[in-house]
């Protein structure tokens, strides 16, 4: 039995500014992946392990140290660069050559195949950088016995049309020409198995840590067992250090207690929850409860897209020790004393005041 761990698209070095999760979580996930790799014979990286061709010394040394420990344990590490790791020439960034992997597919014709044998099972791995679609299309399976797998940072489509930007597409004609047993892929950020005639011919693990807000829930690497030159088993292993979740409420149809109760159900210090509020809102959420919930999550993001009712917006700002607070206190007294003058629509007034309160200015419609 030969065990392979497949990962891709971790985007180390993405940084906190452009990432929905902190860089520390991304590095923690990388260490977790390396920990799992110790129980495997080979770690396959299908591109974009790093977010770009320029990586900080600290991030690079962390990755190189982890890889060195794996190599010392006898784990083979094979890397096929992604588009984020390739230069304009299509070749991989120079720093990858000093990362200490067992084999780097650099794009030269002499390194398009890597072979490893363990416990009577031989694995042939073919690959090329993401920017070298021409080289990928020229690869051909050798006639040697064993399990023949491709490692590509590429989209996988069983049709001849379509475009996938800078990453190449493996079409049906490419698959037929290469004639490999299995295709281990990156580039796609969501787990996917590819089947042809009821047989698994490829898999993508997806990003092991979120790189955008839509990459919610558990994120995976794939543990692949090969026996007698065939796939014996494929298992998903959740590895993400931070879990993204999102939820939305129409405040016109949901009571505040229901919102707070639902937010309390998903509490976890490993979760970043984005809660979007929409519709008309005639109440304020208990701030003390919201602050308590915020401390229980890794981060709780409230996106308030509601239009509050008139009394709600007055109550929301009247307590401020500011000119805005004084305005809303006086307005509240006026409304309590005599209500809103009859020609004025209260909902329109509430919407206008809400815009002014948020932007500190009001632009009449005929100015737009």
mmCIF file of C-alpha atoms in Angstrom, residues 124-255:
data_model
loop_
_atom_site.group_PDB
_atom_site.id
_atom_site.type_symbol
_atom_site.label_atom_id
_atom_site.label_comp_id
_atom_site.label_asym_id
_atom_site.label_seq_id
_atom_site.Cartn_x
_atom_site.Cartn_y
_atom_site.Cartn_z
ATOM 1 C CA UNK A 124 5.237 7.455 -11.628
ATOM 2 C CA UNK A 125 4.408 11.168 -11.254
ATOM 3 C CA UNK A 126 4.274 13.489 -14.252
ATOM 4 C CA UNK A 127 4.003 17.271 -14.083
ATOM 5 C CA UNK A 128 4.802 20.744 -15.399
ATOM 6 C CA UNK A 129 4.435 24.354 -14.197
ATOM 7 C CA UNK A 130 1.021 25.963 -14.631
ATOM 8 C CA UNK A 131 2.331 28.330 -17.278
ATOM 9 C CA UNK A 132 3.500 25.486 -19.525
ATOM 10 C CA UNK A 133 0.333 24.117 -21.059
ATOM 11 C CA UNK A 134 2.353 23.172 -24.134
ATOM 12 C CA UNK A 135 4.567 20.895 -22.038
ATOM 13 C CA UNK A 136 1.581 19.327 -20.284
ATOM 14 C CA UNK A 137 0.034 18.466 -23.635
ATOM 15 C CA UNK A 138 3.259 16.812 -24.761
ATOM 16 C CA UNK A 139 3.506 14.436 -21.778
ATOM 17 C CA UNK A 140 3.062 10.745 -22.487
ATOM 18 C CA UNK A 141 2.861 7.737 -20.191
ATOM 19 C CA UNK A 142 5.868 5.434 -20.189
ATOM 20 C CA UNK A 143 5.399 1.726 -20.793
ATOM 21 C CA UNK A 144 6.880 0.813 -17.409
ATOM 22 C CA UNK A 145 4.650 -1.014 -14.900
ATOM 23 C CA UNK A 146 3.272 0.899 -11.913
ATOM 24 C CA UNK A 147 0.732 3.556 -11.039
ATOM 25 C CA UNK A 148 1.018 6.592 -13.325
ATOM 26 C CA UNK A 149 -0.303 9.910 -11.956
ATOM 27 C CA UNK A 150 -0.249 13.485 -13.225
ATOM 28 C CA UNK A 151 0.310 16.405 -10.832
ATOM 29 C CA UNK A 152 -0.988 19.612 -12.395
ATOM 30 C CA UNK A 153 -2.190 23.047 -11.357
ATOM 31 C CA UNK A 154 -4.960 22.945 -13.923
ATOM 32 C CA UNK A 155 -8.684 22.930 -14.489
ATOM 33 C CA UNK A 156 -10.087 19.549 -15.532
ATOM 34 C CA UNK A 157 -12.879 19.400 -18.063
ATOM 35 C CA UNK A 158 -14.170 16.488 -20.063
ATOM 36 C CA UNK A 159 -14.974 18.792 -22.975
ATOM 37 C CA UNK A 160 -13.015 20.652 -25.599
ATOM 38 C CA UNK A 161 -14.286 24.205 -25.019
ATOM 39 C CA UNK A 162 -13.887 26.725 -22.222
ATOM 40 C CA UNK A 163 -11.184 28.933 -20.796
ATOM 41 C CA UNK A 164 -9.527 28.859 -17.388
ATOM 42 C CA UNK A 165 -7.440 32.042 -17.438
ATOM 43 C CA UNK A 166 -3.737 31.571 -16.742
ATOM 44 C CA UNK A 167 -4.064 27.950 -15.608
ATOM 45 C CA UNK A 168 -4.230 25.334 -18.401
ATOM 46 C CA UNK A 169 -7.227 23.140 -19.013
ATOM 47 C CA UNK A 170 -6.938 19.376 -19.212
ATOM 48 C CA UNK A 171 -9.370 18.417 -21.952
ATOM 49 C CA UNK A 172 -10.588 15.003 -22.951
ATOM 50 C CA UNK A 173 -8.054 14.904 -25.774
ATOM 51 C CA UNK A 174 -5.202 15.688 -23.342
ATOM 52 C CA UNK A 175 -6.325 12.965 -20.964
ATOM 53 C CA UNK A 176 -6.567 10.448 -23.765
ATOM 54 C CA UNK A 177 -3.136 11.369 -25.118
ATOM 55 C CA UNK A 178 -1.355 11.194 -21.741
ATOM 56 C CA UNK A 179 -3.088 7.966 -20.782
ATOM 57 C CA UNK A 180 -2.406 8.285 -17.053
ATOM 58 C CA UNK A 181 -4.176 6.377 -14.287
ATOM 59 C CA UNK A 182 -4.962 9.419 -12.158
ATOM 60 C CA UNK A 183 -4.764 13.219 -12.221
ATOM 61 C CA UNK A 184 -3.992 15.071 -8.964
ATOM 62 C CA UNK A 185 -5.046 18.673 -9.498
ATOM 63 C CA UNK A 186 -4.838 22.142 -8.004
ATOM 64 C CA UNK A 187 -6.218 25.540 -9.079
ATOM 65 C CA UNK A 188 -9.828 24.760 -8.124
ATOM 66 C CA UNK A 189 -10.416 25.897 -4.541
ATOM 67 C CA UNK A 190 -13.168 23.394 -3.762
ATOM 68 C CA UNK A 191 -12.966 19.636 -3.307
ATOM 69 C CA UNK A 192 -13.994 17.690 -6.371
ATOM 70 C CA UNK A 193 -13.730 14.159 -7.701
ATOM 71 C CA UNK A 194 -13.658 13.539 -11.442
ATOM 72 C CA UNK A 195 -15.151 10.350 -12.813
ATOM 73 C CA UNK A 196 -15.246 8.812 -16.247
ATOM 74 C CA UNK A 197 -17.332 5.733 -16.923
ATOM 75 C CA UNK A 198 -17.869 5.224 -13.173
ATOM 76 C CA UNK A 199 -14.144 5.268 -12.461
ATOM 77 C CA UNK A 200 -12.356 7.986 -10.482
ATOM 78 C CA UNK A 201 -9.704 9.449 -12.752
ATOM 79 C CA UNK A 202 -8.871 12.662 -10.908
ATOM 80 C CA UNK A 203 -9.333 14.707 -7.762
ATOM 81 C CA UNK A 204 -8.846 18.213 -6.461
ATOM 82 C CA UNK A 205 -8.456 18.778 -2.710
ATOM 83 C CA UNK A 206 -9.359 22.470 -2.845
ATOM 84 C CA UNK A 207 -7.788 25.202 -0.739
ATOM 85 C CA UNK A 208 -6.926 23.914 2.760
ATOM 86 C CA UNK A 209 -7.462 27.394 4.209
ATOM 87 C CA UNK A 210 -9.923 29.963 2.866
ATOM 88 C CA UNK A 211 -8.610 32.541 0.402
ATOM 89 C CA UNK A 212 -11.965 34.256 -0.191
ATOM 90 C CA UNK A 213 -15.204 34.710 1.731
ATOM 91 C CA UNK A 214 -17.076 32.097 -0.293
ATOM 92 C CA UNK A 215 -14.696 29.316 0.806
ATOM 93 C CA UNK A 216 -16.778 28.438 3.842
ATOM 94 C CA UNK A 217 -16.967 25.343 6.044
ATOM 95 C CA UNK A 218 -14.341 22.630 6.336
ATOM 96 C CA UNK A 219 -11.349 22.692 3.995
ATOM 97 C CA UNK A 220 -9.489 19.546 3.049
ATOM 98 C CA UNK A 221 -6.444 17.640 1.922
ATOM 99 C CA UNK A 222 -6.827 14.226 0.301
ATOM 100 C CA UNK A 223 -5.303 10.977 1.531
ATOM 101 C CA UNK A 224 -4.999 8.602 -1.419
ATOM 102 C CA UNK A 225 -4.077 4.937 -1.046
ATOM 103 C CA UNK A 226 -2.693 3.016 -4.030
ATOM 104 C CA UNK A 227 -2.517 -0.767 -4.167
ATOM 105 C CA UNK A 228 -1.817 -3.082 -7.095
ATOM 106 C CA UNK A 229 -1.484 -0.067 -9.438
ATOM 107 C CA UNK A 230 -5.007 1.148 -8.628
ATOM 108 C CA UNK A 231 -6.716 3.667 -6.376
ATOM 109 C CA UNK A 232 -7.712 1.729 -3.289
ATOM 110 C CA UNK A 233 -9.168 4.574 -1.222
ATOM 111 C CA UNK A 234 -9.547 8.383 -1.203
ATOM 112 C CA UNK A 235 -10.305 10.141 2.081
ATOM 113 C CA UNK A 236 -10.919 13.794 2.800
ATOM 114 C CA UNK A 237 -9.134 15.129 5.884
ATOM 115 C CA UNK A 238 -10.281 18.484 7.279
ATOM 116 C CA UNK A 239 -7.266 20.640 8.116
ATOM 117 C CA UNK A 240 -8.309 24.295 8.226
ATOM 118 C CA UNK A 241 -7.358 26.218 11.353
ATOM 119 C CA UNK A 242 -10.107 28.794 10.811
ATOM 120 C CA UNK A 243 -13.615 28.009 9.580
ATOM 121 C CA UNK A 244 -15.548 30.646 7.643
ATOM 122 C CA UNK A 245 -19.322 30.683 7.979
ATOM 123 C CA UNK A 246 -22.002 33.092 6.824
ATOM 124 C CA UNK A 247 -25.621 33.641 7.740
ATOM 125 C CA UNK A 248 -28.244 36.234 6.843
ATOM 126 C CA UNK A 249 -31.494 37.437 8.403
ATOM 127 C CA UNK A 250 -34.423 39.449 7.080
ATOM 128 C CA UNK A 251 -35.101 41.584 10.130
ATOM 129 C CA UNK A 252 -38.649 42.283 8.988
ATOM 130 C CA UNK A 253 -39.440 38.575 9.409
ATOM 131 C CA UNK A 254 -37.170 37.544 12.291
ATOM 132 C CA UNK A 255 -37.308 38.635 15.928
#
